[in-house]
Coordinates of C-alpha atoms in Angstrom, one line a residue:
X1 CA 58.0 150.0 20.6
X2 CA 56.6 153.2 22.3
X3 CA 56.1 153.6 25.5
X4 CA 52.4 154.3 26.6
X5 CA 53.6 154.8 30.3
X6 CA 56.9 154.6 32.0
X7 CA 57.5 150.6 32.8
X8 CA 58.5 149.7 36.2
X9 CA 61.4 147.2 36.4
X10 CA 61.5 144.9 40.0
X11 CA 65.3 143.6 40.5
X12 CA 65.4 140.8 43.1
X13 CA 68.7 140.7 44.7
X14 CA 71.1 143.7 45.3
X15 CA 73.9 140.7 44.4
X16 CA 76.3 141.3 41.8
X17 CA 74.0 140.2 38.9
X18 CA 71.4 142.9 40.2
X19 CA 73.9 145.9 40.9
X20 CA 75.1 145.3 37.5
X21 CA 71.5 145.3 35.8
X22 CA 70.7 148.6 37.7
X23 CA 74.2 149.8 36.6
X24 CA 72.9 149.2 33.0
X25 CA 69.6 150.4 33.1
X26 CA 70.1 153.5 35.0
X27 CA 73.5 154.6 32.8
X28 CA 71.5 153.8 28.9
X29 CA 68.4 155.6 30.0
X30 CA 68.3 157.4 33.1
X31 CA 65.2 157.3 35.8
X32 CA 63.4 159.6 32.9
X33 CA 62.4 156.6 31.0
X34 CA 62.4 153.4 33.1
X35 CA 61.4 153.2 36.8
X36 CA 63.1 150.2 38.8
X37 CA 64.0 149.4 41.9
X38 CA 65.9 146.1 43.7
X39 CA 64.5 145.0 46.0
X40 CA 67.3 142.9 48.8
X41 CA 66.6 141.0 51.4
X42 CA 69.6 141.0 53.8
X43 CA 70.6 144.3 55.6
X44 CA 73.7 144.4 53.1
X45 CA 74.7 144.2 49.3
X46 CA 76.7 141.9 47.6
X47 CA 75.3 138.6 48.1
X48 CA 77.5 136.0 48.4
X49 CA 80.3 138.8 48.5
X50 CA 81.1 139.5 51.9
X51 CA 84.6 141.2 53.3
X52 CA 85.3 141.1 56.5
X53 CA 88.6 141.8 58.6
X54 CA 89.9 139.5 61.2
X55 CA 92.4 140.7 63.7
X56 CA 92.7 143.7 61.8
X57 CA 93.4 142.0 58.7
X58 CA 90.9 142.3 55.6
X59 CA 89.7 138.7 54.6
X60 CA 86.8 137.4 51.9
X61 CA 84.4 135.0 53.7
X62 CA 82.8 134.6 50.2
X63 CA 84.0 135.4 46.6
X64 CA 87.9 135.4 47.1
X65 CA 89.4 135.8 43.5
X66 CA 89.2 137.8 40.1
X67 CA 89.2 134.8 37.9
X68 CA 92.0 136.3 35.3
X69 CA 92.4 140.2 34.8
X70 CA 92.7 140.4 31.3
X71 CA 89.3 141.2 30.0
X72 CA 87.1 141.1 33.4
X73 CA 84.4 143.8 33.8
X74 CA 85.5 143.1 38.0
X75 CA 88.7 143.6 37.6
X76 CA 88.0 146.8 35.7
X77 CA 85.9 148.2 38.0
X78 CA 88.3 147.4 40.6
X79 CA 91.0 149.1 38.8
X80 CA 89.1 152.3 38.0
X81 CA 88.1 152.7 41.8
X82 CA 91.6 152.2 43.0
X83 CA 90.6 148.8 44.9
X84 CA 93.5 147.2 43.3
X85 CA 96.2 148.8 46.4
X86 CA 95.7 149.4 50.2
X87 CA 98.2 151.2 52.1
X88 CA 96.2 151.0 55.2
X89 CA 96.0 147.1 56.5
X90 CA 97.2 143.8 55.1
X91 CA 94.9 141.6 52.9
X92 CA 94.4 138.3 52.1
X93 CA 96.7 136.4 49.4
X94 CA 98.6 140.1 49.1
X95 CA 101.4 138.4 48.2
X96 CA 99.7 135.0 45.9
X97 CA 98.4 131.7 46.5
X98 CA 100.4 129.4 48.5
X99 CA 101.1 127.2 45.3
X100 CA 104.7 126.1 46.7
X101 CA 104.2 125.4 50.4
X102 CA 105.2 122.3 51.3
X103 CA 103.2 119.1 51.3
X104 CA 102.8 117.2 54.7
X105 CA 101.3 113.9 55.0
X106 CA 99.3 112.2 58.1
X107 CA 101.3 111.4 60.6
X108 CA 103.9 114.1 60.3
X109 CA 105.7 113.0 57.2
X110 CA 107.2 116.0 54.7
X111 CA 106.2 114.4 51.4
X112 CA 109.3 115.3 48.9
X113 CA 109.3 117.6 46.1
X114 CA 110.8 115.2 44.0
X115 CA 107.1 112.8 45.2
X116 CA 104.8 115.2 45.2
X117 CA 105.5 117.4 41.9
X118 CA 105.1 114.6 39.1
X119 CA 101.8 114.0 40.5
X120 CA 100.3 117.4 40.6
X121 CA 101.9 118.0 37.3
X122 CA 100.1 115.0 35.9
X123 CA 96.9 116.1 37.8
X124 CA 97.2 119.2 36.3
X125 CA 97.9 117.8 32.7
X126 CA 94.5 115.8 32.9
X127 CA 92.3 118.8 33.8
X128 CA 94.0 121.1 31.3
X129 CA 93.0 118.4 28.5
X130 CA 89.3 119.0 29.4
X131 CA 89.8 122.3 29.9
X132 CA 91.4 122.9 26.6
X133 CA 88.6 120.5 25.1
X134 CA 90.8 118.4 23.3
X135 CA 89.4 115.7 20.6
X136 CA 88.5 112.1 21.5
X137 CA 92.0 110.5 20.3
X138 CA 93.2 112.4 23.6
X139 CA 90.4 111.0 25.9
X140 CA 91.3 107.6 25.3
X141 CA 91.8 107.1 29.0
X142 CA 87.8 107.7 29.8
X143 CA 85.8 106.5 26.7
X144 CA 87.5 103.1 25.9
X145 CA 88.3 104.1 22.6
X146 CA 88.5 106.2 20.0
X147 CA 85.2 107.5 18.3
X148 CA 83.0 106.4 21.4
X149 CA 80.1 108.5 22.0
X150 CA 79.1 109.1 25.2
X151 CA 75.8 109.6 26.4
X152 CA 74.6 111.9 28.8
X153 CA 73.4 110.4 32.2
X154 CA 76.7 107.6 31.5
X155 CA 78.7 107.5 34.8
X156 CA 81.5 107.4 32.9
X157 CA 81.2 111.2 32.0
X158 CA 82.1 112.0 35.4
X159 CA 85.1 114.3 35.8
X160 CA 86.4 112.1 38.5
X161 CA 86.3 109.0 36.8
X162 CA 88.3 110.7 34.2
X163 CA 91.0 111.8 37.1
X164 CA 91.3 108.6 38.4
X165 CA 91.4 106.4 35.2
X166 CA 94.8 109.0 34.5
X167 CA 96.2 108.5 38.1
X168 CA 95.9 104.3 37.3
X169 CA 97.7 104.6 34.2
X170 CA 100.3 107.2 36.1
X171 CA 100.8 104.7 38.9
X172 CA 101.1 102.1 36.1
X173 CA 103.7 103.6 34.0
X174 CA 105.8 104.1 37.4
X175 CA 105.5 101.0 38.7
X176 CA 108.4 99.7 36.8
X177 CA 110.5 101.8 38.9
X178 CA 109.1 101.0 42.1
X179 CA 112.3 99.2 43.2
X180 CA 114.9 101.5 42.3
X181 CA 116.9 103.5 44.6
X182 CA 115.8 106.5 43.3
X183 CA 111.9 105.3 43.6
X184 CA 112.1 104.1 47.1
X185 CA 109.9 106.0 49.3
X186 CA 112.7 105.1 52.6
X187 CA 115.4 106.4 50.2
X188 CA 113.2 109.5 49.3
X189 CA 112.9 110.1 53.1
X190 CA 116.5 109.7 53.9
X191 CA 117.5 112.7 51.4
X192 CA 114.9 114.6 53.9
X193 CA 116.3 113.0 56.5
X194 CA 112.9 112.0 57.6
X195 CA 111.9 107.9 59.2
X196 CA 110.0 105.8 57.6
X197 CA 105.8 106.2 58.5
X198 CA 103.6 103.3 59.0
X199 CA 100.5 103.5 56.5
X200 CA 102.7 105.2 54.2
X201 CA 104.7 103.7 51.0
X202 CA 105.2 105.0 47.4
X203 CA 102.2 104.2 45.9
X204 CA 99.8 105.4 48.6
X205 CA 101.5 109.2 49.0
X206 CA 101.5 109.2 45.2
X207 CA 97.5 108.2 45.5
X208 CA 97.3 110.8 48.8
X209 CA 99.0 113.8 46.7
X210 CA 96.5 112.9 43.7
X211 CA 93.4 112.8 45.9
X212 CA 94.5 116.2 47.9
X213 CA 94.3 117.8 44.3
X214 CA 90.9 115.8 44.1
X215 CA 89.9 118.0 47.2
X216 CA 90.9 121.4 46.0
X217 CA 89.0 120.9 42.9
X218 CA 86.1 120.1 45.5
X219 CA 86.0 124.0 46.4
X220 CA 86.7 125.0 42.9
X221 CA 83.3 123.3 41.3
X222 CA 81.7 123.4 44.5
X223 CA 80.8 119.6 43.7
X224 CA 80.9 117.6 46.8
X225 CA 82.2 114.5 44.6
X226 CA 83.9 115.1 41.5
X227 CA 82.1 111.6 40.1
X228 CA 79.3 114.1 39.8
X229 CA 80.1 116.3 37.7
X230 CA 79.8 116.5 33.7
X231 CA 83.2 116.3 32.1
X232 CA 81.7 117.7 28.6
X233 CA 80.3 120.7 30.4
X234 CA 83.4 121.4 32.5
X235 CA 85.5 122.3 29.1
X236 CA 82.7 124.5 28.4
X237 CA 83.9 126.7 31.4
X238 CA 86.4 129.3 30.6
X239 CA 88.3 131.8 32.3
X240 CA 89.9 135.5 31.4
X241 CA 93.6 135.3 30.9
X242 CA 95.7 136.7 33.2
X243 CA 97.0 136.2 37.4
X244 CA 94.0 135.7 39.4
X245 CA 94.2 138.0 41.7
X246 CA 92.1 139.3 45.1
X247 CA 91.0 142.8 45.6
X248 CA 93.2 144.2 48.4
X249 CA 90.7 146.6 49.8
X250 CA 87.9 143.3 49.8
X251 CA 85.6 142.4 46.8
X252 CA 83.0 144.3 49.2
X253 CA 84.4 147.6 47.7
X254 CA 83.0 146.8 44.3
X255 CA 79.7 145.6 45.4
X256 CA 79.6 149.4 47.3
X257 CA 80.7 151.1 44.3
X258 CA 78.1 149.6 42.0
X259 CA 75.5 150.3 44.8
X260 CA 77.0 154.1 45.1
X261 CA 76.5 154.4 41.3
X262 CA 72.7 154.3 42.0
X263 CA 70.1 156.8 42.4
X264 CA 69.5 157.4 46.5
X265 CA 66.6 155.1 47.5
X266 CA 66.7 152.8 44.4
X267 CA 68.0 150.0 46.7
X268 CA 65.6 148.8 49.4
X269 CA 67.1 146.6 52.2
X270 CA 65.0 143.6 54.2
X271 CA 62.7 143.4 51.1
X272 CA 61.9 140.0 51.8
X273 CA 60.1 139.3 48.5
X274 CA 58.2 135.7 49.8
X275 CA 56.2 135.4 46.2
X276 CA 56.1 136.7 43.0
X277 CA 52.7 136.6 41.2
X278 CA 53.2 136.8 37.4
X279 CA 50.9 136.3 33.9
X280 CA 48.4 138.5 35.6
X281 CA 45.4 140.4 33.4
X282 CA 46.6 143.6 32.6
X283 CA 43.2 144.6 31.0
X284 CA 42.2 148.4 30.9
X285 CA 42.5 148.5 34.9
X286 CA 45.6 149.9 34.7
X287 CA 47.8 147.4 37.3
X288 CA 50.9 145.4 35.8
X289 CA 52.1 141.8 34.8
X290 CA 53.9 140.8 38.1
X291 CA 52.9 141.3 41.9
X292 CA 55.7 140.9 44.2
X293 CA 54.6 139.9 47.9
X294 CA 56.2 139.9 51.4
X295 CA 56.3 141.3 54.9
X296 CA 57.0 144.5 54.0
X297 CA 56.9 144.1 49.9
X298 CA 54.0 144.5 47.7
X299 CA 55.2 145.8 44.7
X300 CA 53.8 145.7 41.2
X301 CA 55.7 145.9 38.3
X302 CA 56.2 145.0 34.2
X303 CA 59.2 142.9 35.1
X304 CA 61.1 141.5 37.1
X305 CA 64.7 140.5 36.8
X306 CA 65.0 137.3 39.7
X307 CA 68.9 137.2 40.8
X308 CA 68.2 134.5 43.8
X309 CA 70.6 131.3 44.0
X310 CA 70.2 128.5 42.0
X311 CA 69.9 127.0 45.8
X312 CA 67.0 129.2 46.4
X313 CA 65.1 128.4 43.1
X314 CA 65.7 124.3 43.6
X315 CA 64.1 124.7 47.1
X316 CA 60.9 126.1 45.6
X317 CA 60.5 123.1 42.9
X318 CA 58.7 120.0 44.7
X319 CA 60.3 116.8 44.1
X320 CA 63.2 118.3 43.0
X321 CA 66.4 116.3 42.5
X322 CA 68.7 116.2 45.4
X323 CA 72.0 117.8 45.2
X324 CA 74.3 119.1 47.7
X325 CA 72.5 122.3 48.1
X326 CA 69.3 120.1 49.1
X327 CA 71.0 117.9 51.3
X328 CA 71.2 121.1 53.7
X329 CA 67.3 121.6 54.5
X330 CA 67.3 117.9 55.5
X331 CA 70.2 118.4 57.6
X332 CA 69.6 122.0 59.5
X333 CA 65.8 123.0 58.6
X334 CA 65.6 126.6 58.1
X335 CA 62.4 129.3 57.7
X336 CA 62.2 129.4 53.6
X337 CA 62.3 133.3 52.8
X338 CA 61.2 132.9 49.1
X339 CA 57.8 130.7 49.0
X340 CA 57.7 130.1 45.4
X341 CA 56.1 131.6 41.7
X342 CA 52.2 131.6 41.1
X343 CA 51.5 130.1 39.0
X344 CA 54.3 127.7 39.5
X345 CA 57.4 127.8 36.6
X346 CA 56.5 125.8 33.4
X347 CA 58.1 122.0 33.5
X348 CA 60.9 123.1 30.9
X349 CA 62.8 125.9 33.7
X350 CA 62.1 123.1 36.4
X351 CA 63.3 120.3 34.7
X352 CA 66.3 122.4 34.1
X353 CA 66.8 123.9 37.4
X354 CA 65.9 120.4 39.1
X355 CA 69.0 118.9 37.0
X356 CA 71.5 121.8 37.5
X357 CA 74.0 121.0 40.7
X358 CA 74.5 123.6 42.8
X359 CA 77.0 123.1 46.1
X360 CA 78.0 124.4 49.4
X361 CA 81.5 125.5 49.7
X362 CA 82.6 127.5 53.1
X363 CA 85.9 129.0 54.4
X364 CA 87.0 129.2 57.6
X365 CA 89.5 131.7 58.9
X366 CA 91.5 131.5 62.4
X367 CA 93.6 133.8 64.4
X368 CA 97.0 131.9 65.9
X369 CA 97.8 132.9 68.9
X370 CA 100.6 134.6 70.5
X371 CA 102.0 131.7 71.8
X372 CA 102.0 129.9 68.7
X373 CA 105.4 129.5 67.2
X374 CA 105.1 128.2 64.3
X375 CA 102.1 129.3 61.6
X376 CA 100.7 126.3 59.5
X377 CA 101.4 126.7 55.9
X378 CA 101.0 123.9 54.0
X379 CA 99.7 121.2 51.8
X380 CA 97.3 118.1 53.6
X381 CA 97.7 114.4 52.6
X382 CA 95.3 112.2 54.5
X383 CA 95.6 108.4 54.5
X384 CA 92.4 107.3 53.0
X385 CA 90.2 107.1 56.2
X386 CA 86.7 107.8 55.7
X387 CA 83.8 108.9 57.2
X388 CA 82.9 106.2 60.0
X389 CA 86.2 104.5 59.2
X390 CA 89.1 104.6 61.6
X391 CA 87.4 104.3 65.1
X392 CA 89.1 106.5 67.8
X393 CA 90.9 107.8 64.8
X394 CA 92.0 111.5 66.3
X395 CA 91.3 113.7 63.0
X396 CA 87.3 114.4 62.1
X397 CA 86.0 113.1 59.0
X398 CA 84.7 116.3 58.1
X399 CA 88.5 117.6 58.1
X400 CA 89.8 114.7 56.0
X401 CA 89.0 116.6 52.4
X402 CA 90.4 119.7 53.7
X403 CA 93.5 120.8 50.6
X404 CA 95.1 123.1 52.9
X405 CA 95.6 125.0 55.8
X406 CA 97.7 128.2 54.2
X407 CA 98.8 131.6 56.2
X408 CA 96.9 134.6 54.2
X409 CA 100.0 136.4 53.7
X410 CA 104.2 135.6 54.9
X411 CA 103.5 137.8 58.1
X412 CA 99.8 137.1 59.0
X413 CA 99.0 135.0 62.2
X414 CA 95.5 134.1 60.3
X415 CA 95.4 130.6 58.5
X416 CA 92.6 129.9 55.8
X417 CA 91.0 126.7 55.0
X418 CA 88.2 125.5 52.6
X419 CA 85.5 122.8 52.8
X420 CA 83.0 121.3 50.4
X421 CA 80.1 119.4 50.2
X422 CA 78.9 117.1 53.0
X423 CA 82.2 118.2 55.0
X424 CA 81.4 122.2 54.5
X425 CA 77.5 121.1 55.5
X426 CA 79.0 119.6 58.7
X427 CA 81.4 122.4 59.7
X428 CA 78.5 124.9 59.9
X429 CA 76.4 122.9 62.0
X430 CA 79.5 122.5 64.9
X431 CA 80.4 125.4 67.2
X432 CA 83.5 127.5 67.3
X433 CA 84.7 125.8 70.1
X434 CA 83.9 122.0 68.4
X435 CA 86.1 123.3 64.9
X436 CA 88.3 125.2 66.8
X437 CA 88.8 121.7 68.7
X438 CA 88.6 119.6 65.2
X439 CA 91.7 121.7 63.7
X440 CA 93.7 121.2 66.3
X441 CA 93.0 117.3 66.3
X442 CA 94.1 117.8 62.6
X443 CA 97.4 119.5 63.7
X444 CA 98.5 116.8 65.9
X445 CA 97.6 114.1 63.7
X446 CA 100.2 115.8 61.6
X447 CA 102.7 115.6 64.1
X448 CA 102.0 119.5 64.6
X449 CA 102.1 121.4 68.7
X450 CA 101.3 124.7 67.5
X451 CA 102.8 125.7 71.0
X452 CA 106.0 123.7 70.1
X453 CA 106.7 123.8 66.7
X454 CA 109.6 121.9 65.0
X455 CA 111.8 123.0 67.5
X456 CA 109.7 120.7 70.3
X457 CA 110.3 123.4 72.9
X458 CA 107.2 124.6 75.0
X459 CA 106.8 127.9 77.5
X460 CA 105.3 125.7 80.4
X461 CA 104.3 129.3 81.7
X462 CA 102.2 130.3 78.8
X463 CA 98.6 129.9 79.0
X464 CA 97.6 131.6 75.8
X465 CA 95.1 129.8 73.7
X466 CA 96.5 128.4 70.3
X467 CA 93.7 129.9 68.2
X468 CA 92.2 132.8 69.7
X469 CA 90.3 134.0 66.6
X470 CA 87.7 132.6 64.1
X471 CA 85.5 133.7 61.0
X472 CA 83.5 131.0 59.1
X473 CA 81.2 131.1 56.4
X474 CA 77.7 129.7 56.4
X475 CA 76.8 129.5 53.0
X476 CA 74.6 126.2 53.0
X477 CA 72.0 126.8 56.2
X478 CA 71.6 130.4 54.7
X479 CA 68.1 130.9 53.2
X480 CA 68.6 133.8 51.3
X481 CA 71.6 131.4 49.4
X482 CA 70.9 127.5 49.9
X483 CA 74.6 127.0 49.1
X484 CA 77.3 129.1 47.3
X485 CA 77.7 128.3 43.7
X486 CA 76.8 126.2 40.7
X487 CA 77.7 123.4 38.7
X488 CA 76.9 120.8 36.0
X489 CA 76.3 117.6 37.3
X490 CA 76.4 114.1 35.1
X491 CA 72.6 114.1 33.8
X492 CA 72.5 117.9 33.2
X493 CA 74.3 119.8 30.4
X494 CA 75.3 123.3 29.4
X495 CA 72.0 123.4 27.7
X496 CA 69.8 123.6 31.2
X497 CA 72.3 127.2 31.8
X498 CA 70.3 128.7 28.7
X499 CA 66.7 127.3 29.9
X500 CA 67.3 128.5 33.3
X501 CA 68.1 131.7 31.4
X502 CA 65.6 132.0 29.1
X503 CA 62.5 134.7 30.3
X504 CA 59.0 134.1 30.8
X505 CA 56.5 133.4 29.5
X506 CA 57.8 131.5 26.1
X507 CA 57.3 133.3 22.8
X508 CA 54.7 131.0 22.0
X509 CA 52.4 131.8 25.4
X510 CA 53.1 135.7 25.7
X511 CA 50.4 138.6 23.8
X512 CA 52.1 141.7 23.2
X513 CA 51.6 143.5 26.1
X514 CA 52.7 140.5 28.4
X515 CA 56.4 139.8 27.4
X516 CA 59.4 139.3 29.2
X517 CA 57.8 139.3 32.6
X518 CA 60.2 137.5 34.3
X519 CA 63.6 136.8 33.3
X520 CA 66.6 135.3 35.3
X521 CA 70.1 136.7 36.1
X522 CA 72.9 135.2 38.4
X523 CA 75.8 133.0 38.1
X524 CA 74.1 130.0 37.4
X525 CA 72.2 131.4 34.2
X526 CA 75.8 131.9 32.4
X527 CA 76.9 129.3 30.5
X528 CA 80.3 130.0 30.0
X529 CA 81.5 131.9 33.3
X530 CA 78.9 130.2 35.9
X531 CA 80.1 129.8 39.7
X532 CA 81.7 133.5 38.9
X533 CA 81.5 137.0 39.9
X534 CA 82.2 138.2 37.0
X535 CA 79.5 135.3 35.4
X536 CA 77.0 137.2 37.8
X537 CA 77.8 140.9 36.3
X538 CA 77.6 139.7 32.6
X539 CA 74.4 137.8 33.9
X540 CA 73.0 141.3 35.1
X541 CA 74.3 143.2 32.0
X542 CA 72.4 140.6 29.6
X543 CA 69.0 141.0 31.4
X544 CA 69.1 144.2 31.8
X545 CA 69.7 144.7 27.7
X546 CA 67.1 142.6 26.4
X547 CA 64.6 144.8 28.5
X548 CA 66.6 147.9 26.7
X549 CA 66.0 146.1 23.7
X550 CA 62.7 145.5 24.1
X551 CA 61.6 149.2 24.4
X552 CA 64.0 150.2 21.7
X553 CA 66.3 151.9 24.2
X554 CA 69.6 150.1 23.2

């Protein structure tokens, strides 16, 4: 194709997805041949990538992990920039994931090795059969039987159904040794030498450990019930090989250096872009396809690349299907900052974007204090409370799916915790002081003083607050976000991650000189690596080559 004039490419989002389509368009063919510009709408780049330090200590309140090293364009970037070491301050997870901490149960009970470690080892043997897609003589324990189709929209295709249809036939198979010696939960506490705990016998902890897992995999698919989501599509997600590993000097310093790589001005901050006009006549007047409009946009150009959350898109579509994401705008109403397309999208990218799940998941970081001697580092197992049950029942609902409160590193005074779905909503609403108040109610319905410790011994002279630092993310009452990352729910497949992904208009409604007017980059558009930073960057790479493409540039 030849170029009659120089096109003008609009990038929405200064996010990883749009950094990386900048990246690409400005390193194949310079500033000579295309004109672009991304347009963000926060003071910042990066998105849902946000470092931070706490206490002088550098922490994520976002995207936390490279997702395997071997192959990832993050990690690479990472490496080549010398973000992979920091000499100056500690970071979070510098030295791993708390994978071996030890497991406490409500009401102060150390759950044994010997309990707890068949049961993860079994949870983790279900997912990696999904994960490794193995044929339907190995599924036996969620379709009935061999050689039964499911159907999409079946209940049964939920990923948690799944889990829990393997924890029955666990708990099944160990029933049989329920009364020997060496299966006794008061003879498993005696080798700790621990007493026995009301509310607590073998089968319940071995139910307890399962669920906790149940709750970690809450924050890793963002779902806020595992029922929810697609078990066909979650063996469609892969992963590089390799450790997954954080960036020492914060994921931040990637987002900066992709920004860096840019030509000075390209980037234009608190560009709230409130509409995008598109299919407009582009006659002999000499004015282009799409019209971007806001307070202080109004910006015309041959394409646009649209980066926004899946969140952000959902809350555009009326009548839209409720997912977590939604549940958010009911619960804290917040001032839209993206008003929609005109005309609106064609019924195909709603239909797909109405189906698609996409979640809230938030981290909260706290600072012990000085007077705290002993750090929490460990594993949660809740009894099976929930919300509303329980009545003057001292722990918060909202903390009962909580997998873990884990130190950041072996030295660090700073605890981490997740929460997802309804519980993460919740958390952002309360104050500091009311989750500050919540963990600690937590704490001592483990059986934990954090001004006593194990030892029981208290300073009846030190007045110090137990927590005396906090940073929290607010992912889900964010407009700019909606929520924090994608998934599959049951009654959508992998196939509504290529619609969403597919540009307008269609082949069969676009002219020659009206193609590829919008098209749609961001985690949620990749099929394969969605709910990823590095699914973002592809996302951004792939956009910004079928534009390359398009004017024979590539």
């Amino acid at each position: 194709m030849s170029i009659a004039r120089k096109p003008r490419i609009a990038i929405v989002g200064a996010g990883m997805a749009g950094l990386s389509a900048a990246n690409r368009l400005i390193e194949a063919c310079g500033p000579t041949q295309l004109d672009f510009v991304v347009l963000e709408a926060s003071d910042r780049a990066g998105g849902r990538i946000c470092s931070a330090e706490l206490h002088g200590e550098r922490v994520e309140k976002g995207a936390t992990w490279i997702h395997g090293m071997e192959g990832s364009p993050v990690y690479a970037i990472a490496k080549q920039i010398g973000a992979m070491e920091d000499k100056e301050k500690p970071w979070e997870f510098m030295d791993g994931f708390r994978h071996n901490s030890a497991v406490l149960a409500e009401g102060g009970l150390v759950v044994p090795p010997s309990l707890a470690g068949p049961v993860v080892k079994m949870y983790k043997g279900l997912l990696a059969k999904v994960q490794n897609r193995m044929k339907s003589s190995d599924m036996i324990l969620l379709y009935g039987h061999v050689g039964e189709e499911p159907k999409h929209g079946d209940f049964t295709r939920g990923l948690g159904t799944y889990l829990r249809a393997g924890l029955e036939e666990y708990l099944a198979k160990n029933a049989k040794n329920s009364e020997t010696t060496s299966a006794s939960p008061s003879a498993l506490l005696a080798e700790l030498g621990q007493e026995p705990r009301p509310n607590w016998d073998l089968r319940s902890l071995q139910e307890a450990v399962f669920h906790s897992q149940g709750h970690l995999e809450r924050t890793v698919t963002a779902a806020d019930d595992l029922d929810n989501v697609d078990l066909e599509s979650y063996s469609e997600y892969w992963e590089f090989p390799g450790k997954h590993v954080p960036i020492p000097r914060g994921y931040s310093s990637v987002v900066q250096e992709l920004a860096n790589r840019l030509p000075e001005g390209s980037i234009v901050y608190n560009a709230k872009v409130e509409s995008i006009v598109w299919g407009r006549d582009v006659g002999g007047s000499g004015s282009r396809a799409v019209l971007l409009k806001g307070p202080d946009v109004n910006v015309e150009a041959d394409h646009v690349i649209v980066t926004v959350s899946l969140g952000v898109l959902k809350s555009v579509i009326k009548n839209c299907n409720k997912n977590d994401a939604d549940s958010v705008k009911d619960w804290q109403p917040q001032d839209p900052v993206f008003h929609g397309f005109q005309p609106p999208l064609p019924s195909r990218k709603t239909d797909a974007i109405s189906r698609l799940g996409f979640g809230v998941v938030d981290k909260m970081l706290l600072h012990m204090g000085s007077g705290v001697s002993e750090i929490p580092n460990f594993k949660l197992v809740f009894t099976g409370l929930k919300h509303g049950d329980g009545g003057g029942d001292l722990i918060p609902w909202w903390m009962r799916k909580t997998y873990a409160m884990f130190r950041i590193h072996k030295q660090s005074r700073v605890v981490s915790l997740w929460f997802a779905g309804k519980e993460a909503i919740t958390m952002e609403s309360l104050s500091d002081q009311e989750v500050t108040q919540g963990v600690l109610d937590t704490l001592s319905g483990f059986g934990m003083d954090l001004k006593k410790g194990t030892n029981n011994s208290l300073d009846a002279g030190d007045n110090s607050p137990e927590i005396d630092g906090i940073l929290r993310s607010d992912w889900g009452r964010n407009p700019l976000f909606w929520g924090s990352y994608s998934y599959v729910p049951v009654g959508s497949t992998g196939s509504d991650i290529d619609v969403l992904a597919e540009p307008l208009p269609y082949p069969e409604d676009q002219s020659s000189n009206r193609s590829l007017q919008i098209l749609f980059a961001g985690e949620a558009t990749e099929r394969h690596y969605y709910s990823t930073t590095h699914g973002a960057y592809l996302s951004g790479l792939r956009e910004a080559d079928r534009l390359l493409r398009h004017y024979n540039l590539l």
